[in-house]
Structures are given as structure tokens and as C-alpha cells.
Coordinates of C-alpha atoms and ligand atoms in Angstrom, one line a residue:
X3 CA -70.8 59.3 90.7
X4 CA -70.1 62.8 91.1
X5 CA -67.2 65.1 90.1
X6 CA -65.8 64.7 93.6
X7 CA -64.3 61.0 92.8
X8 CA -62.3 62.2 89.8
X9 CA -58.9 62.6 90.4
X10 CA -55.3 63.0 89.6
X11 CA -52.7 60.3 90.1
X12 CA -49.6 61.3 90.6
X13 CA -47.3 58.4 89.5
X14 CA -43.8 57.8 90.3
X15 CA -41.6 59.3 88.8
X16 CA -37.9 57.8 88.6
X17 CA -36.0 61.0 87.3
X18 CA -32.6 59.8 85.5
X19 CA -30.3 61.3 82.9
X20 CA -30.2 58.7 80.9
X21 CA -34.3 59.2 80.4
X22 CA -36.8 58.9 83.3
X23 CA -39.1 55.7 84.2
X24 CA -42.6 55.9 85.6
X25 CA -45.2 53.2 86.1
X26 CA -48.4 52.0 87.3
X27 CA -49.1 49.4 89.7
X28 CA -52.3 48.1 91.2
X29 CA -53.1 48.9 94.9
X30 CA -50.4 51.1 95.8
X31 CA -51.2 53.5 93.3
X32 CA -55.2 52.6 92.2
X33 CA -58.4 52.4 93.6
X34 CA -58.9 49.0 91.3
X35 CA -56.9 46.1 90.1
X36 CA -56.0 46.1 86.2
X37 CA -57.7 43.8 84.1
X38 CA -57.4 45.2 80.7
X39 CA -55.7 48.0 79.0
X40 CA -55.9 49.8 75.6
X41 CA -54.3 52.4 74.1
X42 CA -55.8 55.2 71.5
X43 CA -53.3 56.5 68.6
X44 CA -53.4 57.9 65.2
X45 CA -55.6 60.2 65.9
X46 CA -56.6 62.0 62.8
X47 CA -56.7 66.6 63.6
X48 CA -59.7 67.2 65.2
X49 CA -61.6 64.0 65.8
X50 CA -63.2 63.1 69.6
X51 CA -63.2 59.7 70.9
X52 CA -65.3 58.6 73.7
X53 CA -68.8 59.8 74.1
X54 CA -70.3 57.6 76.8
X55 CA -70.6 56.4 80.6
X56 CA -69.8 52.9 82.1
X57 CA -72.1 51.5 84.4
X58 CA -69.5 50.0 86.6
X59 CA -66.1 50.2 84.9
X60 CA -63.9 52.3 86.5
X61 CA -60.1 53.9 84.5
X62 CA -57.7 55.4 84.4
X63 CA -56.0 57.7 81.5
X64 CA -52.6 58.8 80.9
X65 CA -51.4 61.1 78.0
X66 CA -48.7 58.5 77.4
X67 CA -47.1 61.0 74.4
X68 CA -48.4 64.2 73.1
X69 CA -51.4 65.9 74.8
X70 CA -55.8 66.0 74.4
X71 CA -58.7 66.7 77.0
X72 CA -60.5 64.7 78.7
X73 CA -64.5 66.2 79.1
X74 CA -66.0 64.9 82.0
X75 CA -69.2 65.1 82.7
X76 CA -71.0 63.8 86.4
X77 CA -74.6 64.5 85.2
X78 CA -74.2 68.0 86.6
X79 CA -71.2 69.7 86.4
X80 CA -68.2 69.4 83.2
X81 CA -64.8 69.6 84.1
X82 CA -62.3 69.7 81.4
X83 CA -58.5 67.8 81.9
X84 CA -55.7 68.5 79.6
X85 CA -53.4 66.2 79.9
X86 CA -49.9 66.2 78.5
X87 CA -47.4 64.9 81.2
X88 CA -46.6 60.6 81.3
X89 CA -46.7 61.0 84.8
X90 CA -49.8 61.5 86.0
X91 CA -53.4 59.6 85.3
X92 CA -57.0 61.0 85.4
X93 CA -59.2 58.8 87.3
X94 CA -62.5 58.2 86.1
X95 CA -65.1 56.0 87.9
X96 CA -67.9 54.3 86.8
X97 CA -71.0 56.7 86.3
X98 CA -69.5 59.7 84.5
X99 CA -69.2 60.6 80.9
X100 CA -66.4 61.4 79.0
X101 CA -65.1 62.5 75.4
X102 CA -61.3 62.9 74.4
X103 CA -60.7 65.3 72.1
X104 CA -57.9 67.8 70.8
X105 CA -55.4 65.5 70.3
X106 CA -52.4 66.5 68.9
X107 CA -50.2 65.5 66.4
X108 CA -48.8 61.6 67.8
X109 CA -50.7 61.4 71.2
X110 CA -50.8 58.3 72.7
X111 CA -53.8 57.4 74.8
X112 CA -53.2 54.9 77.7
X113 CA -56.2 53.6 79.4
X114 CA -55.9 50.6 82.1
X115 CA -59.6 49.6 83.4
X116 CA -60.7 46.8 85.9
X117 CA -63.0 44.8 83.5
X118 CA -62.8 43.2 80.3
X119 CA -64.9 44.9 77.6
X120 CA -68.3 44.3 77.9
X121 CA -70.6 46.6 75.3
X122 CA -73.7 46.3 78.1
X123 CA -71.2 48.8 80.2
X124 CA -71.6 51.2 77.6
X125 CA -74.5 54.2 78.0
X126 CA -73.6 55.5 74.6
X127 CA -77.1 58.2 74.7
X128 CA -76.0 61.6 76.7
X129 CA -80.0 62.1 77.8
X130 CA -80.2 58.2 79.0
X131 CA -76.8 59.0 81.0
X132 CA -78.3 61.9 82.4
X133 CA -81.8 60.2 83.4
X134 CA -79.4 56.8 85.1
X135 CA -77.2 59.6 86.7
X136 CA -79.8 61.4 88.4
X137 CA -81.8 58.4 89.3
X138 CA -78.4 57.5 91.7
Ligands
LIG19 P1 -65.1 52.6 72.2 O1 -64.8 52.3 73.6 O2 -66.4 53.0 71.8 O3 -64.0 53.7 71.8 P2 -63.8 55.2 72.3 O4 -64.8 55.4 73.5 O5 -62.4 55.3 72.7 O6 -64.2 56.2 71.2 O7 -64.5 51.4 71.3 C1 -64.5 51.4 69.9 C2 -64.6 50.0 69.4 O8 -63.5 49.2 69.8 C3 -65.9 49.3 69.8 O9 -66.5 48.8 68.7 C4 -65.4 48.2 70.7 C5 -64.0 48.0 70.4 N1 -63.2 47.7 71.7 C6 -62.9 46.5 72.0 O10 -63.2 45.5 71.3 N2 -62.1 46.3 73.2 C7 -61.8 47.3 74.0 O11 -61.1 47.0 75.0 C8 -62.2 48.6 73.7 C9 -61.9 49.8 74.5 C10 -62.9 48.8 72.5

């Protein structure tokens, strides 16, 4: 998959004074249904999380508090994405590598995902990515 299929969603956003609402729903808003979701917290100064590809799993990531990047790299080209807004979620397809790192202080990582875990997704070697990637 190349750099070209990343994206940011725009979600709705219901603006209210007595605090704003957005949300995520399958179809209307995603290029896949949601089968599983999992969220990343406590995230100790200066750790990275990630590090790998999926085969076939495709996601998508939503600072849900606070802010970090997202690294993504297509086997080619790296493209970095802070994010740091609820509202809107980094699409990443299958095929790409990424790494989450510079997460601040209470940032709360929100990942929805079409599949149900499955470790044989993972390509958890940069080089192997990079030889699978290229070989597409
Ligand atoms: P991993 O995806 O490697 O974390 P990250 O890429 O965010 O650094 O997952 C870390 C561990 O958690 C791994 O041993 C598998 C487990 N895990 C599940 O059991 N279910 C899940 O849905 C996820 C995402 C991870």
C-alpha cells in the first residue's frame, strides 16, 4: 500500500456548549466495518508503541485526549502525523508500517480495526516489511 491511501477522517463534529460530541460509525464514515477496538494509555515520557505492518488489517487512530505522532512508513516514503484533535482519525491500511511515539502527558490512543487480533498479521522486522512491501 502506498502513502497515497493514508488519510484523514474528518469526523463529525456536534459543537454544543454544554461540551461537544463526535463519533465514528461504520460505512458512512470508513472504508471498513469495526470489528475490534483498543485503546493505548499510560504512556510512560518518551516510550514508542507500534513498530510493525499488518498484512491485511486495516485502522484507524484517533488522539482521543492529549497528542503523539504517528510514523508511517509505505516501504518508500515516511510521513509523520501529529495528532491532537478528537475529531479527526488517521487511516492506515494494511501494508504500511507505523510507530506512535511522543506522547504526552495523559494521551489516550483510540484504534478501531476490522479484524480480531491475530499475531500472523503482525510483520514485526522493518527489513522483512520492506522486502513484502516491495514484492507488491
Ligand atoms: P501490539 O499490537 O504489539 O502493541 P503496539 O503495536 O501498540 O505497541 O500489542 C501488544 C500486546 O498486546 C501483544 O502481546 C498482543 C496484545 N494485544 C491483544 O491481545 N489484543 C489486541 O487487540 C492488541 C492490539 C494487542
Amino acid at each position: 500500500m502506498s502513502m497515497e491511501s493514508v488519510r484523514i477522517i474528518d469526523l463529525p463534529k456536534i459543537l454544543d456548549e454544554r461540551g461537544n460530541l463526535s463519533f465514528l460509525q461504520n460505512e458512512d464514515q470508513l472504508p471498513f466495518s469495526i470489528k475490534r477496538v483498543y485503546w493505548i494509555y499510560d504512556v510512560p515520557g518518551g516510550e514508542q508503541r507500534g513498530g510493525h505492518a499488518y498484512r491485511s488489517m486495516k485502522e484507524v487512530i484517533i488522539a482521543l485526549s492529549g497528542s503523539f505522532d504517528v510514523v508511517l512508513f509505505d516501504g518508500k516514503e515516511e510521513k509523520r502525523f501529529t495528532l491532537n484533535r478528537s475529531y479527526y482519525g488517521l487511516y492506515v491500511p494494511e501494508m504500511i508500517w507505523r510507530s506512535m511515539e511522543n506522547f504526552s502527558t495523559n494521551a489516550l490512543a483510540f484504534v478501531a480495526t476490522d479484524s480480531m487480533y491475530d499475531e500472523s498479521e503482525y510483520i514485526r522486522n522493518r527489513e522483512q516489511f520492506i522486502t513484502e512491501s516491495n514484492g507488491k
